Tab-separated table of C-alpha atoms and ligand atoms in Angstrom:
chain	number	residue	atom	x	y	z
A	1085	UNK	CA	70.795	90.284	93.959
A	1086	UNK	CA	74.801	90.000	94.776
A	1087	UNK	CA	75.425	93.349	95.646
A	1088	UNK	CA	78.865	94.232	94.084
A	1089	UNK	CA	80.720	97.071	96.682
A	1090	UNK	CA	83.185	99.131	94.718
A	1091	UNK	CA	83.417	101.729	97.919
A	1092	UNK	CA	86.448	100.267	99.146
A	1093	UNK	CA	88.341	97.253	99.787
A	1094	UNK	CA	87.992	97.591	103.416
A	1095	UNK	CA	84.568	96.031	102.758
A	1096	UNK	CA	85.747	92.432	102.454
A	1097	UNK	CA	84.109	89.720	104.385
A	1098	UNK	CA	86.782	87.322	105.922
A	1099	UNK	CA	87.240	84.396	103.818
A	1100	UNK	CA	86.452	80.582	105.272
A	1101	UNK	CA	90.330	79.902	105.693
A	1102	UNK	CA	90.475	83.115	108.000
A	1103	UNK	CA	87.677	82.416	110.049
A	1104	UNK	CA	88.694	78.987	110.648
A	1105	UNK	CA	92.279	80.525	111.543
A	1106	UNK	CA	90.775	83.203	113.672
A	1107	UNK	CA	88.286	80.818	115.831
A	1108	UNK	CA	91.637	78.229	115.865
A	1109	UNK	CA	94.257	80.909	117.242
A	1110	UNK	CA	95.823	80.498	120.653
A	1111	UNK	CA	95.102	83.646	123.016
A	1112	UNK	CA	96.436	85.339	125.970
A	1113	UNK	CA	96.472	88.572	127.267
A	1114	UNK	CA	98.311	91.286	124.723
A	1115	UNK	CA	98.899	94.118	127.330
A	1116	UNK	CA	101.114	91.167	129.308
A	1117	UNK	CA	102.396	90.785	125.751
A	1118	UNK	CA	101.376	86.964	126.287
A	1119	UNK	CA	98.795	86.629	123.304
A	1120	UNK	CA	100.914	84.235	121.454
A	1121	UNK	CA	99.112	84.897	118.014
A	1122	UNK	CA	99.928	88.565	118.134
A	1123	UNK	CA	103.468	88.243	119.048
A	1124	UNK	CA	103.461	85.577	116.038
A	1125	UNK	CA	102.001	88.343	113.775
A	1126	UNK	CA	104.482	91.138	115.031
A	1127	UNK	CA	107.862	88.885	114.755
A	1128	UNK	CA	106.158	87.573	110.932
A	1129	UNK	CA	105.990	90.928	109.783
A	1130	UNK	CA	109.252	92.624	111.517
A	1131	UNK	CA	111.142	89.914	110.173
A	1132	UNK	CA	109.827	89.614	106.615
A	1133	UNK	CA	110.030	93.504	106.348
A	1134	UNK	CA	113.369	93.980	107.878
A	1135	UNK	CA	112.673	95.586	110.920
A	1136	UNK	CA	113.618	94.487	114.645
A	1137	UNK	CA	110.021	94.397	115.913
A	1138	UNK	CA	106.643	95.489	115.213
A	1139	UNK	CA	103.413	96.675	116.901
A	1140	UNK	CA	99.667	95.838	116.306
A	1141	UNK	CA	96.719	98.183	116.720
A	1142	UNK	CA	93.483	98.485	116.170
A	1143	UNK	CA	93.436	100.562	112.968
A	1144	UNK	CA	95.951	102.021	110.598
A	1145	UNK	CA	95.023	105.696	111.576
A	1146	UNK	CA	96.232	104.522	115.030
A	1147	UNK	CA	99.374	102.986	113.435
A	1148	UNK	CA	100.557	105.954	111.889
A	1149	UNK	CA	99.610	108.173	114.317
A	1150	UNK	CA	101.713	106.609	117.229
A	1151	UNK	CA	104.172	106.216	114.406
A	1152	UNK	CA	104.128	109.630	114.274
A	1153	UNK	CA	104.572	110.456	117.867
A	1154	UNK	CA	107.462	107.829	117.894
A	1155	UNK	CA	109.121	109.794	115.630
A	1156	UNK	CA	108.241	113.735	116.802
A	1157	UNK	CA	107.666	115.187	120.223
A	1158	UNK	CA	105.536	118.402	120.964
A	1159	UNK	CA	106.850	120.989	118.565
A	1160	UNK	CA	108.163	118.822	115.643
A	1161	UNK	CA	107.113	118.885	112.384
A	1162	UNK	CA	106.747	116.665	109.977
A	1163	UNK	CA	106.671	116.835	106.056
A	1164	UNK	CA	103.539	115.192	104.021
A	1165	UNK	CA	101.274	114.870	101.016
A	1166	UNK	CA	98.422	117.309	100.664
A	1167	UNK	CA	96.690	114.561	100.099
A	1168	UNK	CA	98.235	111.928	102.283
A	1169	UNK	CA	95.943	109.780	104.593
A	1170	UNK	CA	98.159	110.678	107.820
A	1171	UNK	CA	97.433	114.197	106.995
A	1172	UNK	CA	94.156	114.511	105.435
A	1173	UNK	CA	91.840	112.029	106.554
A	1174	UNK	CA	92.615	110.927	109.943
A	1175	UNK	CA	91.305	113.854	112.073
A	1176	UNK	CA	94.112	115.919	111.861
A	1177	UNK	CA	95.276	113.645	115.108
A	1178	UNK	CA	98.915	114.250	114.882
A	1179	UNK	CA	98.178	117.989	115.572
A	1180	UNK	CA	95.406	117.277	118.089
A	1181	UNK	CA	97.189	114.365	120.262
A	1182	UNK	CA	100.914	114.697	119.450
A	1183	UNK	CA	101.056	118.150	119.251
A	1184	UNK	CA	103.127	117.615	116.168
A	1185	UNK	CA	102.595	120.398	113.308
A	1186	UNK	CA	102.263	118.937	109.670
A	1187	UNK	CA	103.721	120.748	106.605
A	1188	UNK	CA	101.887	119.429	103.774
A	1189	UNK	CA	103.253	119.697	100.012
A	1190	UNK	CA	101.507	119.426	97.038
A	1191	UNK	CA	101.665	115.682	95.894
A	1192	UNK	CA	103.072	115.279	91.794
A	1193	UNK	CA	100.978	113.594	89.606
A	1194	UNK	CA	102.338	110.695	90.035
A	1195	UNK	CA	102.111	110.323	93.697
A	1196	UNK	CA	105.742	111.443	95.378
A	1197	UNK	CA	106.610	114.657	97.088
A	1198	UNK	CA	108.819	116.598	94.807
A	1199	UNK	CA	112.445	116.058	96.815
A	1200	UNK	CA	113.457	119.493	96.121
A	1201	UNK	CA	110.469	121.055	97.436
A	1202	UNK	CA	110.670	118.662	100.586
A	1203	UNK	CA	114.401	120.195	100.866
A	1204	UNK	CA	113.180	123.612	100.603
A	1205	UNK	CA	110.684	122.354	102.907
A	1206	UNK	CA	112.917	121.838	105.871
A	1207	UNK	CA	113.335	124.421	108.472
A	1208	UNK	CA	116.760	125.652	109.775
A	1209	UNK	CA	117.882	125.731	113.384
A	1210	UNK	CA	115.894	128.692	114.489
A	1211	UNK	CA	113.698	129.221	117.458
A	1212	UNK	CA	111.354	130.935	115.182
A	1213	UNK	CA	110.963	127.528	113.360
A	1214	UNK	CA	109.244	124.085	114.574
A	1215	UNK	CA	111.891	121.692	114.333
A	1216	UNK	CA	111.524	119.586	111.166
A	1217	UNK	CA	111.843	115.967	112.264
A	1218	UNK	CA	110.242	113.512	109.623
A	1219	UNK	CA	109.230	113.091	106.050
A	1220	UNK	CA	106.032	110.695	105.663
A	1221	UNK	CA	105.218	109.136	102.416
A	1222	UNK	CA	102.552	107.042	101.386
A	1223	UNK	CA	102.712	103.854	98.940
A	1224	UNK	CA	99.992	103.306	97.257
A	1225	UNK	CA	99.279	106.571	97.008
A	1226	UNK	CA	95.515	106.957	95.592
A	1227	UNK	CA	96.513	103.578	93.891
A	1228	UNK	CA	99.804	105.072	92.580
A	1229	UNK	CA	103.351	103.028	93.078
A	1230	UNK	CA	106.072	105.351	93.993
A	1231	UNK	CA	109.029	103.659	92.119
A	1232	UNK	CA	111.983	102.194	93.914
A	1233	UNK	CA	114.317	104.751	92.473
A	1234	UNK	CA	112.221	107.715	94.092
A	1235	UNK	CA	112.492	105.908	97.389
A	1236	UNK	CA	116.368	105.285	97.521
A	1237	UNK	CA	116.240	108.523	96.331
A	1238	UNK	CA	113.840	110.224	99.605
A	1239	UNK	CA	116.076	107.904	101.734
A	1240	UNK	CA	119.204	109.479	100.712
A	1241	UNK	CA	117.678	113.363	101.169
A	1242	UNK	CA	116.645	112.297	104.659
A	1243	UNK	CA	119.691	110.960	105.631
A	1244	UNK	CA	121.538	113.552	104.696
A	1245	UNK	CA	119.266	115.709	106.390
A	1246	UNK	CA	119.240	113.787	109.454
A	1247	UNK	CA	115.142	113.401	109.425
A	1248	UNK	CA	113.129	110.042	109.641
A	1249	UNK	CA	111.293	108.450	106.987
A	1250	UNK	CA	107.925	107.072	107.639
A	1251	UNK	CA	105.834	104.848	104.959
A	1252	UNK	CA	102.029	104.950	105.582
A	1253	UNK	CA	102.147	101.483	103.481
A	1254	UNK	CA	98.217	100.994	104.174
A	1255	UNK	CA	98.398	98.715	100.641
A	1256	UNK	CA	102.573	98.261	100.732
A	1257	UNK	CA	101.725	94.614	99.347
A	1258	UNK	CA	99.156	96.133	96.213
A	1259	UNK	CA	102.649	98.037	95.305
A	1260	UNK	CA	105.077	95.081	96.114
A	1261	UNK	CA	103.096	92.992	93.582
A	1262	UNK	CA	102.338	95.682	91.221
A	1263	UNK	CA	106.324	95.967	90.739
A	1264	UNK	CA	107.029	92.234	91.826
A	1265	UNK	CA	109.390	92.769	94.052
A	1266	UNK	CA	109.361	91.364	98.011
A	1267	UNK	CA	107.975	94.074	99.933
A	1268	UNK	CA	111.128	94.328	101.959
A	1269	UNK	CA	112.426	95.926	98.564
A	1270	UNK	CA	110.181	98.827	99.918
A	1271	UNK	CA	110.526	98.782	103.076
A	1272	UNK	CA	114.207	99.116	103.634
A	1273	UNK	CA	114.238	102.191	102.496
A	1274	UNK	CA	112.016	103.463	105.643
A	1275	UNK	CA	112.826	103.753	109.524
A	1276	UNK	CA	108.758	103.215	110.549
A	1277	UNK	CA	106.226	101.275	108.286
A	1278	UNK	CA	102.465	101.135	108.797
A	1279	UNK	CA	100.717	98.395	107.005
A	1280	UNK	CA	96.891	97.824	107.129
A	1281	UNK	CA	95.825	94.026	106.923
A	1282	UNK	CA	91.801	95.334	106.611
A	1283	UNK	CA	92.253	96.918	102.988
A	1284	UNK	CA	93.163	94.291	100.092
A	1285	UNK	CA	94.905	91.696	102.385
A	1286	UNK	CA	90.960	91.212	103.689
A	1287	UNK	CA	91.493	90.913	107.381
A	1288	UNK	CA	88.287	92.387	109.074
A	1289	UNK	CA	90.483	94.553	111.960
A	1290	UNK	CA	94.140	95.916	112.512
A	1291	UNK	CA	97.024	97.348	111.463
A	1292	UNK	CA	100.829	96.476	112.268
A	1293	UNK	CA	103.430	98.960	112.863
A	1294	UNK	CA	107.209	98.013	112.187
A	1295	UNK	CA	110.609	99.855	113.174
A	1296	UNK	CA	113.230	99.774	115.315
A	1297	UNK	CA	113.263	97.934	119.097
A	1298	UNK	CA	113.678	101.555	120.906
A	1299	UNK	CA	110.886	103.213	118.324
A	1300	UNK	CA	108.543	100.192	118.993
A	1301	UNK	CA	108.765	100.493	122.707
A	1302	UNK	CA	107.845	103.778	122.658
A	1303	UNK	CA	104.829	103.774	120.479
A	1304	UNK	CA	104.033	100.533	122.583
A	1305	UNK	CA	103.636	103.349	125.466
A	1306	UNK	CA	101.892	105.570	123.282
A	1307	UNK	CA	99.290	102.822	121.985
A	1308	UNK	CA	98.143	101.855	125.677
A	1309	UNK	CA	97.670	105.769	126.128
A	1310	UNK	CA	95.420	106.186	123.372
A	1311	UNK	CA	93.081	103.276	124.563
A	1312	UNK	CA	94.871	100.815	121.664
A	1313	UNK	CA	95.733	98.232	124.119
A	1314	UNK	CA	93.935	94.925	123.252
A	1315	UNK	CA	93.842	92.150	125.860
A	1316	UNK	CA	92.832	88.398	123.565
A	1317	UNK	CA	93.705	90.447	120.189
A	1318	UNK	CA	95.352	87.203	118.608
A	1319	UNK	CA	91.588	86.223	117.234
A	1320	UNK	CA	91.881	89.243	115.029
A	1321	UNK	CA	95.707	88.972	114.483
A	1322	UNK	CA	95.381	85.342	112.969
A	1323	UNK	CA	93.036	86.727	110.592
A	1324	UNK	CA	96.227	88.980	109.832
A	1325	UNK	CA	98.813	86.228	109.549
A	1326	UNK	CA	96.137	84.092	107.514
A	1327	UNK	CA	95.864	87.203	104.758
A	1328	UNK	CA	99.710	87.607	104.670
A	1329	UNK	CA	100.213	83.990	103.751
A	1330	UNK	CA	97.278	83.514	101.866
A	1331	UNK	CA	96.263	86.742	100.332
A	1332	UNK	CA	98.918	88.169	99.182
A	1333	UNK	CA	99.420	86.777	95.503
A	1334	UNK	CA	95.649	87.471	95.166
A	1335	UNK	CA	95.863	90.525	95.026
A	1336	UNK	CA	97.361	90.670	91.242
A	1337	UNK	CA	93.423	89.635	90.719
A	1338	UNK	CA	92.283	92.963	92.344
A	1339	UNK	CA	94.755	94.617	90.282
A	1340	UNK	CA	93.850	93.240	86.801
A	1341	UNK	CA	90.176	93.294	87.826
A	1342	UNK	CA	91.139	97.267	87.800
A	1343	UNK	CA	92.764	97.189	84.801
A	1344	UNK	CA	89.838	95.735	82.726
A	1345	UNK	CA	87.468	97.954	84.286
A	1346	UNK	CA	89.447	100.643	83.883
A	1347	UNK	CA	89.764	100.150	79.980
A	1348	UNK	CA	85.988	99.477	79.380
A	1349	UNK	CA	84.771	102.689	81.166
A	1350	UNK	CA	86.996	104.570	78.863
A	1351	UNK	CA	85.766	102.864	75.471
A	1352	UNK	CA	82.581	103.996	77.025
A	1353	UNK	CA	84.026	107.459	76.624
A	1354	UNK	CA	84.361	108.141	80.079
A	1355	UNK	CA	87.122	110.287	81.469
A	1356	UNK	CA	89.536	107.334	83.629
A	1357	UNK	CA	92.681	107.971	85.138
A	1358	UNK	CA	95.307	105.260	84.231
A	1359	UNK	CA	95.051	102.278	86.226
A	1360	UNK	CA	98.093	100.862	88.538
A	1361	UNK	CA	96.730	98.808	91.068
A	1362	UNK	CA	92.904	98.212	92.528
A	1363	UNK	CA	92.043	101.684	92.294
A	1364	UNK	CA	89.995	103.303	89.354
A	1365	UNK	CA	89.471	106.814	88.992
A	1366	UNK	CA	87.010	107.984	87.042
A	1367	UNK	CA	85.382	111.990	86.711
A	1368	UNK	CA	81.995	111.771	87.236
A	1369	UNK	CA	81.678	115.477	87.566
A	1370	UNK	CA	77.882	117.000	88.846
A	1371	UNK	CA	76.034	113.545	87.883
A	1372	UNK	CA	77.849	111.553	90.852
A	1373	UNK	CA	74.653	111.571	92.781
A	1374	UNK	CA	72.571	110.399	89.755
A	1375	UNK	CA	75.137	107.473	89.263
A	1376	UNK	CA	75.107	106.661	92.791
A	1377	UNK	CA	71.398	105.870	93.188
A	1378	UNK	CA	71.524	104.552	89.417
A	1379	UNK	CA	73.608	101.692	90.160
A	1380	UNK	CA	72.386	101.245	93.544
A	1381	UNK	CA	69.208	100.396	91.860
A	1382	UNK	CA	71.552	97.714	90.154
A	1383	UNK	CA	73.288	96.234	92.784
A	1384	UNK	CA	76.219	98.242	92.730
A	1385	UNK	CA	77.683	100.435	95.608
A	1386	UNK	CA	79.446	103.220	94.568
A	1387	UNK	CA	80.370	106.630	96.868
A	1388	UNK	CA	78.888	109.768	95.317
A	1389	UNK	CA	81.949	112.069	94.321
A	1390	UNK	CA	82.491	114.082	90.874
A	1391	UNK	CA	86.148	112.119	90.996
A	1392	UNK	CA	84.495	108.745	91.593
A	1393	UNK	CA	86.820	106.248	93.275
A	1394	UNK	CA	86.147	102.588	92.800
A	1395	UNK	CA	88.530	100.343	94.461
A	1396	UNK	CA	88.526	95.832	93.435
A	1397	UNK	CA	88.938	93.492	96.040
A	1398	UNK	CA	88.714	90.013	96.921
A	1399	UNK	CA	84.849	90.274	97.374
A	1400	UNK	CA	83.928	91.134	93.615
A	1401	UNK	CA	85.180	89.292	90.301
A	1402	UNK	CA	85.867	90.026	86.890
A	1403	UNK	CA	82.621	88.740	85.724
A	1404	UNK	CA	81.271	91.574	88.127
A	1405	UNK	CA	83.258	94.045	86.206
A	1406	UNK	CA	81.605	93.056	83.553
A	1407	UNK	CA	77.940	93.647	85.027
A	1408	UNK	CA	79.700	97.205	86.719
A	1409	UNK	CA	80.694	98.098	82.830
A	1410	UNK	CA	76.864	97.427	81.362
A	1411	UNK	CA	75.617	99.999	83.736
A	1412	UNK	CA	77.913	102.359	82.778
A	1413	UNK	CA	76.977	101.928	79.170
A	1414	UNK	CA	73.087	102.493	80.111
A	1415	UNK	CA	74.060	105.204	82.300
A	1416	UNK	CA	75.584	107.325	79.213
A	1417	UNK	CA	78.964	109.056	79.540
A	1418	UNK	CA	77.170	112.188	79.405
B	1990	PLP	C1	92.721	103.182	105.212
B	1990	PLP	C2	93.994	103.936	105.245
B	1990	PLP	C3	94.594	104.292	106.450
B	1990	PLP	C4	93.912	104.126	107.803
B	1990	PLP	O1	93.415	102.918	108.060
B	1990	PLP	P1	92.136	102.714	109.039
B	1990	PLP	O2	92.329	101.312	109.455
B	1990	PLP	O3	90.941	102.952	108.193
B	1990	PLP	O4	92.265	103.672	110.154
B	1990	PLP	C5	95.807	104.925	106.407
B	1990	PLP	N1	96.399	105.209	105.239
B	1990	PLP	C6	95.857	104.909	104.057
B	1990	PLP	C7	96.571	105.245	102.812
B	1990	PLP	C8	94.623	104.259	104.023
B	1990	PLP	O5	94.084	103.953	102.852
């Protein structure tokens, strides 16, 4: 039985292409900086984003939280989703390691931080207050594109307010072909970018941080402090460079693979959330466990959770979809 995995897409095996680019890659040392695939992989994406240099690390927690700490010292604060990643499901780390406080806002329905709310948000001068430093933003968000309006538009309230924008662009590419645009269409509206090359780009490891010369020094410090110093990283970094010329494209696949699943759970009757990218959303409510162990008894891994998440990647096809729709339909709506 082909078990189809509908978890995530970090659950991608690396495709032949990558491994053969990950056991061809020429090495060195990465804390000398002399690992010529990762310097390769840094200058690609700096330059194809439009940034002056980049960073990679292990993980993209890692990458935004030394993003973070780039951008805040002890005592800043930074603005964020309720339910962004950097806030929500990375250990609270910012707090813990950086010492940096978040202010969390409710996210809209459609992804974005309301920009009013993020100005009433932001503290004045006061020594009562911490010192609001940052807004962070995330793109997908829960599968959701922010649109390029909203970001010109976050760009301009930041400037204006003299704070830094962060994107925690774990799947920046899922939205830069959702809207077909180059990514750097996204990008250049931010001062730090994290982007994750083990979600849908289907590298096994790492994440690549981009901004400035001065803010990539620093979190270059701040990686090697939090044990994300890698010595012969540029196995694992060609796997990144292969997925970013290779994978990219693809990922319109994952996205229409979404789609179809998407619209055959609801003629089933079930309750789905529209689809935008590789992310379906579907209530489940108090049967999630029942589901779970229903389709695991079909070859299908799903998470338990009364809002059921079920992400497409380069692992599963549309015929899959087709099998993941059937058991559905057996399972009953309600
Ligand atoms: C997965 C993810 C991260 C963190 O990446 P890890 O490599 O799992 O640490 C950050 N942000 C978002 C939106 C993610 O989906």
């Amino acid at each position: 039985m082909t078990v189809i995995d509908l978890r995530s897409d970090t659950v991608t095996q690396p495709t032949a292409g990558m491994r053969e680019a990950m056991a061809r890659a020429p090495l060195g040392d990465d804390v000398y900086g002399e690992d010529p695939t990762v310097n390769k992989l840094e200058s690609w994406l700096a330059e194809h984003l439009g940034f002056s240099a980049a960073l990679f690390v292990p993980s993209g927690t890692m990458s935004n939280l030394l993003g973070l700490m780039a951008h805040c010292e002890r005592g800043d604060e930074y603005i964020v989703g309720q339910h962004a990643h950097t806030y929500k499901y990375e250990g609270g780390g910012a707090a813990v390691l950086g010492s940096i406080q978040p202010q969390p806002l409710d996210n809209q329905a459609d992804g974005s931080l309301d920009l009013n709310q993020v100005i009433a948000a932001i503290k004045v001068d006061d020594f009562h207050f911490a010192r609001t430093r940052l807004l962070a933003l995330e793109n997908t968000m829960q599968g959701k594109v922010l649109s390029l309006e909203y970001l010109a538009a976050a760009r301009k309230l930041t400037q204006e307010k003299g704070l830094g924008l962060h994107l925690d662009g774990a799947r920046l590419y899922n939205a830069a072909v959702k809207l077909g645009v180059d990514a750097r269409e996204i990008t250049q509206h931010f001062d730090s970018v994290s982007v994750c090359l083990s979600k849908g780009l289907g590298a096994p490891i790492g994440s690549v941080l981009c901004g400035s010369s001065a803010f990539i020094a620093k979190a270059r410090r701040l990686r090697k402090m939090v044990g994300g110093g890698m010595r012969q990283a540029g196995s694992i970094a060609a796997a990144g460079l292969y997925a970013l010329e290779h994978q990219v494209e693809r990922l319109a696949d994952d996205h229409r693979n979404a789609a179809f699943l998407g619209k055959g759970l609801h003629e089933l009757g079930f309750d789905v959330e529209p689809v935008q990218t590789n992310m379906v959303y579907v209530q489940i409510g108090e049967r999630a466990q029942q589901l779970k162990t229903f389709c695991a008894e079909r070859g299908i891994v799903l998470s338990a959770s009364p809002r059921l998440r079920m992400v497409t990647h380069l692992d599963v096809s549309s015929t899959q979809m087709e099998q993941v729709i059937a058991a559905f339909a057996e399972f009953g709506s309600r």
